[in-house]
mmCIF file of C-alpha atoms in Angstrom:
data_model
loop_
_atom_site.group_PDB
_atom_site.id
_atom_site.type_symbol
_atom_site.label_atom_id
_atom_site.label_comp_id
_atom_site.label_asym_id
_atom_site.label_seq_id
_atom_site.Cartn_x
_atom_site.Cartn_y
_atom_site.Cartn_z
ATOM 1 C CA MET F 1 100.751 72.517 111.825
ATOM 2 C CA SER F 2 103.497 74.725 110.451
ATOM 3 C CA ASP F 3 104.326 77.996 112.154
ATOM 4 C CA TYR F 4 103.026 80.780 109.867
ATOM 5 C CA ARG F 5 104.374 84.199 110.700
ATOM 6 C CA VAL F 6 104.132 87.411 108.753
ATOM 7 C CA SER F 7 107.040 89.812 109.018
ATOM 8 C CA HIS F 8 106.723 93.491 109.862
ATOM 9 C CA LEU F 9 107.607 94.472 106.286
ATOM 10 C CA ASP F 10 105.162 91.921 104.833
ATOM 11 C CA THR F 11 102.409 93.482 107.003
ATOM 12 C CA LEU F 12 103.217 97.004 105.806
ATOM 13 C CA GLU F 13 103.416 95.857 102.182
ATOM 14 C CA ALA F 14 100.040 94.100 102.446
ATOM 15 C CA GLU F 15 98.437 97.225 103.936
ATOM 16 C CA GLY F 16 99.901 99.399 101.176
ATOM 17 C CA ILE F 17 98.688 97.069 98.414
ATOM 18 C CA PHE F 18 95.242 96.929 100.009
ATOM 19 C CA ILE F 19 95.069 100.741 100.053
ATOM 20 C CA PHE F 20 96.051 101.020 96.405
ATOM 21 C CA ARG F 21 93.377 98.499 95.416
ATOM 22 C CA GLU F 22 90.760 100.164 97.642
ATOM 23 C CA VAL F 23 91.355 103.549 95.966
ATOM 24 C CA ALA F 24 91.283 102.026 92.460
ATOM 25 C CA ALA F 25 87.982 100.366 93.308
ATOM 26 C CA THR F 26 86.240 103.342 94.920
ATOM 27 C CA CYS F 27 87.645 106.489 93.270
ATOM 28 C CA GLN F 28 87.106 107.681 89.707
ATOM 29 C CA ARG F 29 90.354 109.473 88.828
ATOM 30 C CA PRO F 30 93.284 108.721 91.141
ATOM 31 C CA VAL F 31 96.822 109.884 90.548
ATOM 32 C CA LEU F 32 100.134 109.032 92.244
ATOM 33 C CA LEU F 33 102.470 111.894 93.154
ATOM 34 C CA PHE F 34 105.921 110.861 91.952
ATOM 35 C CA SER F 35 109.067 112.935 92.390
ATOM 36 C CA GLY F 36 111.827 110.337 92.067
ATOM 37 C CA GLY F 37 112.312 110.417 95.829
ATOM 38 C CA LYS F 38 112.630 107.162 97.808
ATOM 39 C CA ASP F 39 109.124 107.269 99.300
ATOM 40 C CA SER F 40 107.357 107.804 95.998
ATOM 41 C CA ILE F 41 109.619 105.145 94.482
ATOM 42 C CA VAL F 42 108.413 102.646 97.106
ATOM 43 C CA MET F 43 104.810 103.743 96.443
ATOM 44 C CA LEU F 44 105.259 103.079 92.747
ATOM 45 C CA HIS F 45 106.683 99.647 93.563
ATOM 46 C CA LEU F 46 103.636 98.865 95.743
ATOM 47 C CA ALA F 47 101.276 100.058 93.009
ATOM 48 C CA GLN F 48 103.069 97.840 90.503
ATOM 49 C CA LYS F 49 102.595 94.833 92.835
ATOM 50 C CA ALA F 50 98.944 95.744 93.545
ATOM 51 C CA PHE F 51 97.926 95.477 89.909
ATOM 52 C CA ALA F 52 100.438 93.037 88.377
ATOM 53 C CA PRO F 53 100.515 91.615 85.795
ATOM 54 C CA ALA F 54 98.409 94.500 84.481
ATOM 55 C CA ARG F 55 99.806 98.019 84.228
ATOM 56 C CA ILE F 56 99.251 100.580 86.986
ATOM 57 C CA PRO F 57 95.738 101.873 86.149
ATOM 58 C CA PHE F 58 96.343 105.568 86.842
ATOM 59 C CA PRO F 59 98.933 108.215 85.906
ATOM 60 C CA VAL F 60 101.683 109.632 88.047
ATOM 61 C CA MET F 61 102.204 113.379 88.522
ATOM 62 C CA HIS F 62 105.215 115.470 89.543
ATOM 63 C CA VAL F 63 104.790 119.062 90.732
ATOM 64 C CA ASP F 64 108.105 120.182 89.232
ATOM 65 C CA THR F 65 109.566 123.307 90.855
ATOM 66 C CA GLY F 66 112.270 123.542 88.180
ATOM 67 C CA HIS F 67 114.808 123.454 91.074
ATOM 68 C CA ASN F 68 115.231 119.720 91.178
ATOM 69 C CA PHE F 69 118.334 117.593 91.536
ATOM 70 C CA PRO F 70 119.132 116.273 88.041
ATOM 71 C CA GLU F 71 119.702 112.724 89.403
ATOM 72 C CA ALA F 72 116.090 112.592 90.616
ATOM 73 C CA ILE F 73 114.635 113.877 87.336
ATOM 74 C CA GLU F 74 116.709 111.390 85.317
ATOM 75 C CA TYR F 75 115.464 108.550 87.530
ATOM 76 C CA ARG F 76 111.840 109.802 87.337
ATOM 77 C CA ASP F 77 111.811 109.791 83.552
ATOM 78 C CA GLN F 78 113.546 106.416 83.192
ATOM 79 C CA ARG F 79 111.285 104.715 85.785
ATOM 80 C CA VAL F 80 107.980 105.829 84.225
ATOM 81 C CA ALA F 81 109.277 104.851 80.788
ATOM 82 C CA ASP F 82 110.209 101.368 82.048
ATOM 83 C CA LEU F 83 106.717 100.881 83.563
ATOM 84 C CA GLY F 84 104.819 102.411 80.688
ATOM 85 C CA VAL F 85 103.054 104.796 83.046
ATOM 86 C CA GLN F 86 101.697 108.197 81.991
ATOM 87 C CA LEU F 87 103.706 111.067 83.567
ATOM 88 C CA ILE F 88 101.979 114.406 84.117
ATOM 89 C CA VAL F 89 104.302 117.308 84.969
ATOM 90 C CA ALA F 90 102.732 120.288 86.703
ATOM 91 C CA SER F 91 105.409 122.883 86.081
ATOM 92 C CA VAL F 92 106.016 125.721 88.578
ATOM 93 C CA GLN F 93 108.287 127.427 86.054
ATOM 94 C CA GLU F 94 105.458 127.523 83.468
ATOM 95 C CA ALA F 95 103.125 128.900 86.139
ATOM 96 C CA ILE F 96 105.622 131.677 86.891
ATOM 97 C CA ASP F 97 106.106 132.452 83.207
ATOM 98 C CA SER F 98 102.324 132.715 82.672
ATOM 99 C CA GLY F 99 101.826 134.936 85.728
ATOM 100 C CA PHE F 100 99.725 132.367 87.527
ATOM 101 C CA VAL F 101 102.107 132.492 90.514
ATOM 102 C CA THR F 102 104.829 134.900 91.552
ATOM 103 C CA GLU F 103 108.271 133.693 92.448
ATOM 104 C CA PRO F 104 108.977 134.633 96.077
ATOM 105 C CA PRO F 105 112.207 136.330 97.103
ATOM 106 C CA GLY F 106 114.879 134.069 98.492
ATOM 107 C CA GLY F 107 114.839 131.465 95.747
ATOM 108 C CA SER F 108 112.681 128.727 97.363
ATOM 109 C CA ARG F 109 109.672 127.705 95.271
ATOM 110 C CA ASN F 110 108.339 125.266 97.848
ATOM 111 C CA ARG F 111 105.299 127.316 98.872
ATOM 112 C CA ILE F 112 104.164 128.135 95.325
ATOM 113 C CA GLN F 113 103.918 124.434 94.546
ATOM 114 C CA THR F 114 100.499 124.423 96.232
ATOM 115 C CA PRO F 115 98.545 126.565 93.736
ATOM 116 C CA VAL F 116 100.227 124.693 90.863
ATOM 117 C CA LEU F 117 99.217 121.369 92.405
ATOM 118 C CA LEU F 118 95.612 122.495 92.983
ATOM 119 C CA ASP F 119 95.356 123.877 89.437
ATOM 120 C CA ALA F 120 96.542 120.511 88.033
ATOM 121 C CA VAL F 121 94.055 118.640 90.213
ATOM 122 C CA GLU F 122 91.215 120.788 88.913
ATOM 123 C CA LYS F 123 92.401 120.591 85.267
ATOM 124 C CA HIS F 124 92.598 116.757 85.325
ATOM 125 C CA ARG F 125 89.646 116.349 87.748
ATOM 126 C CA PHE F 126 91.546 114.041 90.073
ATOM 127 C CA ASP F 127 89.535 112.885 93.048
ATOM 128 C CA ALA F 128 92.271 110.916 94.870
ATOM 129 C CA LEU F 129 95.974 111.727 95.135
ATOM 130 C CA PHE F 130 98.466 109.186 96.501
ATOM 131 C CA GLY F 131 101.193 110.888 98.534
ATOM 132 C CA GLY F 132 104.349 109.436 100.118
ATOM 133 C CA ALA F 133 104.071 111.202 103.507
ATOM 134 C CA ARG F 134 104.846 109.137 106.596
ATOM 135 C CA ARG F 135 103.718 109.879 110.147
ATOM 136 C CA ASP F 136 107.264 109.634 111.542
ATOM 137 C CA GLU F 137 108.536 112.452 109.374
ATOM 138 C CA GLU F 138 106.958 115.472 110.989
ATOM 139 C CA LYS F 139 104.248 116.358 113.510
ATOM 140 C CA ALA F 140 101.691 117.725 111.020
ATOM 141 C CA ARG F 141 102.048 114.589 108.965
ATOM 142 C CA ALA F 142 101.528 112.531 112.112
ATOM 143 C CA LYS F 143 98.012 114.018 112.339
ATOM 144 C CA GLU F 144 97.026 112.801 108.901
ATOM 145 C CA ARG F 145 94.542 109.957 108.383
ATOM 146 C CA ILE F 146 95.411 107.454 105.645
ATOM 147 C CA PHE F 147 92.422 108.792 103.658
ATOM 148 C CA SER F 148 92.678 112.551 104.264
ATOM 149 C CA PHE F 149 89.687 114.583 103.118
ATOM 150 C CA ARG F 150 90.259 117.896 101.280
ATOM 151 C CA ASP F 151 87.454 120.355 100.581
ATOM 152 C CA GLU F 152 86.535 121.922 97.225
ATOM 153 C CA PHE F 153 89.430 124.360 97.629
ATOM 154 C CA GLY F 154 91.927 121.566 98.250
ATOM 155 C CA GLN F 155 92.311 122.632 101.860
ATOM 156 C CA TRP F 156 92.912 120.405 104.854
ATOM 157 C CA ASP F 157 91.082 120.755 108.213
ATOM 158 C CA PRO F 158 92.680 118.360 110.695
ATOM 159 C CA LYS F 159 89.577 118.650 112.929
ATOM 160 C CA ASN F 160 87.253 117.588 110.075
ATOM 161 C CA GLN F 161 88.439 114.112 109.132
ATOM 162 C CA ARG F 162 86.727 110.764 108.829
ATOM 163 C CA PRO F 163 87.086 107.893 111.320
ATOM 164 C CA GLU F 164 89.140 104.910 110.106
ATOM 165 C CA LEU F 165 88.072 101.989 112.316
ATOM 166 C CA TRP F 166 89.352 98.530 111.426
ATOM 167 C CA SER F 167 90.990 99.932 108.252
ATOM 168 C CA LEU F 168 87.623 100.937 106.795
ATOM 169 C CA TYR F 169 88.255 103.912 104.519
ATOM 170 C CA ASN F 170 85.758 106.371 103.147
ATOM 171 C CA GLY F 171 86.688 107.750 99.749
ATOM 172 C CA ARG F 172 83.326 109.306 98.875
ATOM 173 C CA VAL F 173 83.568 112.938 97.798
ATOM 174 C CA HIS F 174 81.356 115.547 96.176
ATOM 175 C CA PRO F 175 82.441 117.125 92.881
ATOM 176 C CA ASP F 176 85.692 119.107 93.248
ATOM 177 C CA GLU F 177 86.493 117.560 96.673
ATOM 178 C CA GLN F 178 89.468 115.172 96.963
ATOM 179 C CA ILE F 179 90.982 112.521 99.089
ATOM 180 C CA ARG F 180 94.711 112.556 99.717
ATOM 181 C CA VAL F 181 95.819 108.957 100.317
ATOM 182 C CA PHE F 182 98.956 108.029 102.256
ATOM 183 C CA PRO F 183 99.757 104.299 101.883
ATOM 184 C CA LEU F 184 103.076 104.743 103.731
ATOM 185 C CA SER F 185 101.550 106.438 106.828
ATOM 186 C CA ASN F 186 102.563 103.605 109.154
ATOM 187 C CA TRP F 187 106.065 103.184 107.720
ATOM 188 C CA THR F 188 109.207 104.677 109.235
ATOM 189 C CA GLU F 189 112.292 105.852 107.398
ATOM 190 C CA LEU F 190 114.039 102.641 108.563
ATOM 191 C CA ASP F 191 111.110 100.538 107.229
ATOM 192 C CA ILE F 192 111.496 102.258 103.835
ATOM 193 C CA TRP F 193 115.183 101.439 103.665
ATOM 194 C CA ASN F 194 114.742 97.840 104.862
ATOM 195 C CA TYR F 195 112.048 97.356 102.200
ATOM 196 C CA ILE F 196 114.290 98.853 99.514
ATOM 197 C CA ALA F 197 116.986 96.368 100.564
ATOM 198 C CA GLU F 198 114.599 93.409 100.675
ATOM 199 C CA GLN F 199 113.021 94.172 97.321
ATOM 200 C CA ASP F 200 116.305 95.307 95.717
ATOM 201 C CA ILE F 201 114.706 98.544 94.475
ATOM 202 C CA PRO F 202 117.103 100.866 92.574
ATOM 203 C CA LEU F 203 117.402 104.476 93.771
ATOM 204 C CA PRO F 204 118.938 107.706 92.412
ATOM 205 C CA SER F 205 122.650 107.949 93.215
ATOM 206 C CA ILE F 206 122.022 111.064 95.301
ATOM 207 C CA TYR F 207 120.881 108.881 98.235
ATOM 208 C CA PHE F 208 124.378 107.403 98.661
ATOM 209 C CA ALA F 209 127.578 109.012 99.879
ATOM 210 C CA HIS F 210 129.435 111.045 97.280
ATOM 211 C CA ASP F 211 131.681 114.120 97.168
ATOM 212 C CA ARG F 212 129.826 117.408 96.634
ATOM 213 C CA GLU F 213 130.587 121.128 96.983
ATOM 214 C CA VAL F 214 128.547 122.444 99.938
ATOM 215 C CA VAL F 215 128.206 125.403 102.196
ATOM 216 C CA GLU F 216 127.243 125.132 105.866
ATOM 217 C CA ARG F 217 124.181 127.266 106.617
ATOM 218 C CA ASP F 218 121.971 127.171 109.735
ATOM 219 C CA GLY F 219 123.735 123.986 110.773
ATOM 220 C CA MET F 220 122.942 122.169 107.505
ATOM 221 C CA LEU F 221 125.015 121.314 104.417
ATOM 222 C CA TYR F 222 123.544 122.851 101.237
ATOM 223 C CA ALA F 223 124.906 121.971 97.847
ATOM 224 C CA VAL F 224 126.203 124.891 95.791
ATOM 225 C CA ASN F 225 124.352 124.857 92.483
ATOM 226 C CA GLU F 226 122.535 127.105 90.027
ATOM 227 C CA PHE F 227 119.589 127.330 92.448
ATOM 228 C CA LEU F 228 121.532 128.044 95.608
ATOM 229 C CA ALA F 229 124.460 130.504 95.462
ATOM 230 C CA LYS F 230 126.902 131.266 98.207
ATOM 231 C CA ARG F 231 126.020 134.263 100.364
ATOM 232 C CA ASP F 232 128.473 137.001 101.286
ATOM 233 C CA GLY F 233 130.988 135.604 103.726
ATOM 234 C CA GLU F 234 130.188 131.945 103.028
ATOM 235 C CA THR F 235 132.920 129.617 101.845
ATOM 236 C CA SER F 236 132.287 126.280 100.193
ATOM 237 C CA GLN F 237 134.124 123.013 100.638
ATOM 238 C CA VAL F 238 133.897 119.552 99.117
ATOM 239 C CA ARG F 239 132.380 117.136 101.670
ATOM 240 C CA ARG F 240 131.386 113.495 101.621
ATOM 241 C CA VAL F 241 127.571 113.687 101.861
ATOM 242 C CA ARG F 242 124.322 111.963 100.898
ATOM 243 C CA TYR F 243 120.672 113.039 100.878
ATOM 244 C CA ARG F 244 118.034 111.641 103.211
ATOM 245 C CA THR F 245 115.247 113.400 101.349
ATOM 246 C CA VAL F 246 115.022 114.656 97.784
ATOM 247 C CA GLY F 247 113.132 117.895 97.369
ATOM 248 C CA ASP F 248 113.664 121.370 96.001
ATOM 249 C CA ALA F 249 117.415 121.915 95.635
ATOM 250 C CA SER F 250 117.098 125.399 97.095
ATOM 251 C CA CYS F 251 115.911 124.175 100.484
ATOM 252 C CA THR F 252 116.992 120.547 100.809
ATOM 253 C CA ALA F 253 120.258 119.866 102.600
ATOM 254 C CA ALA F 254 122.613 116.892 102.601
ATOM 255 C CA VAL F 255 124.073 115.116 105.592
ATOM 256 C CA ALA F 256 127.686 114.159 106.159
ATOM 257 C CA SER F 257 127.928 110.443 105.459
ATOM 258 C CA GLU F 258 130.157 107.596 104.397
ATOM 259 C CA ALA F 259 127.138 105.337 103.614
ATOM 260 C CA ASP F 260 127.596 104.338 99.989
ATOM 261 C CA THR F 261 125.536 101.118 100.073
ATOM 262 C CA VAL F 262 121.970 100.318 101.174
ATOM 263 C CA GLU F 263 123.292 98.277 104.086
ATOM 264 C CA LYS F 264 125.418 101.185 105.352
ATOM 265 C CA VAL F 265 122.499 103.584 104.989
ATOM 266 C CA ILE F 266 120.294 101.265 107.065
ATOM 267 C CA ALA F 267 122.943 101.209 109.833
ATOM 268 C CA GLU F 268 123.196 105.020 109.682
ATOM 269 C CA VAL F 269 119.413 105.566 109.825
ATOM 270 C CA ALA F 270 119.072 103.086 112.705
ATOM 271 C CA ALA F 271 121.597 105.064 114.763
ATOM 272 C CA THR F 272 120.386 108.608 114.092
ATOM 273 C CA ARG F 273 118.196 110.511 116.559
ATOM 274 C CA ILE F 274 117.121 113.273 114.115
ATOM 275 C CA THR F 275 114.260 112.819 111.690
ATOM 276 C CA GLU F 276 115.095 113.194 108.014
ATOM 277 C CA ARG F 277 113.072 116.370 107.645
ATOM 278 C CA GLY F 278 114.586 117.836 110.808
ATOM 279 C CA ALA F 279 118.043 117.117 109.513
ATOM 280 C CA THR F 280 117.647 118.255 105.930
ATOM 281 C CA ARG F 281 114.690 120.556 105.194
ATOM 282 C CA GLY F 282 115.183 124.269 105.548
ATOM 283 C CA ASP F 283 111.531 124.940 104.583
ATOM 284 C CA ASP F 284 110.340 123.225 107.764
ATOM 285 C CA ARG F 285 112.369 125.653 109.898
ATOM 286 C CA ALA F 286 110.340 128.707 108.848
ATOM 287 C CA SER F 287 108.139 128.225 111.912
ATOM 288 C CA GLU F 288 106.977 125.528 114.351
ATOM 289 C CA ALA F 289 103.819 125.048 112.241
ATOM 290 C CA ALA F 290 105.398 125.500 108.796
ATOM 291 C CA MET F 291 104.276 122.118 107.400
ATOM 292 C CA GLU F 292 100.786 122.324 108.917
ATOM 293 C CA ASP F 293 100.278 125.801 107.503
ATOM 294 C CA ARG F 294 101.245 124.561 104.025
ATOM 295 C CA LYS F 295 99.043 121.466 104.328
ATOM 296 C CA ARG F 296 96.031 123.571 105.343
ATOM 297 C CA GLU F 297 96.519 125.537 102.109
ATOM 298 C CA GLY F 298 96.507 122.331 100.046
ATOM 299 C CA TYR F 299 100.159 121.196 100.106
ATOM 300 C CA PHE F 300 100.961 117.457 99.846
#
């Protein structure tokens, strides 16, 4: 009898594909949140595998702050065009222009993504939203179930969640309630990069080392751009950097790096002792519970 072994990545892939198929079978109007970041790119790849050779049977949606890195937006548009998937853009800028939300001082639009997201969910009557959160990223995300129940206001109560024994998921909701679904919950950042290498998945160039004008602020390297200006007393310099996460350009920092290939990034991630959000996200430094507070309000 031959020795049949399933690799760690094969196990994670099989779980992700199962979750996508489970949601498609049990929910009426799912949508995949897609920003052009590496985690949502892997999710889209898993969804493609789950339903091949047919097309992905649900749209993708981007809550667009208007403060995005152009490399990510270019990748987003090209990828959905290649797959023939419907792209829904929930625009924070349009919400500001209409008076639906007010732009906060300081330039970061991260927090006002939540009402824009919830408005889009209500408008399109989505009952399941695939998100790319992983438990290794941040402690509030570590609390999330794979099927995370949200009430009729889109809010999350970590003490009111459903048991998930033996990978049995419960996607039943009443009208206006939702399930947030996290197929990558059990993946780590290193798993994501190893899977990208194994599957030869293309990524935006921003993930690889390149020269960029940055300022050092609060111990992080922020790119100088139209959304983030230098403060009084700050001086910029050109540094060799790459991005571990791709979010709002006003609050996402780069890391010093010489990793310009997938193999070099894997070696770098394997050696680091700081999580990607801890190393690069200024919005998570607002308080110890910054992410949990946002998630309770309805954030991703």
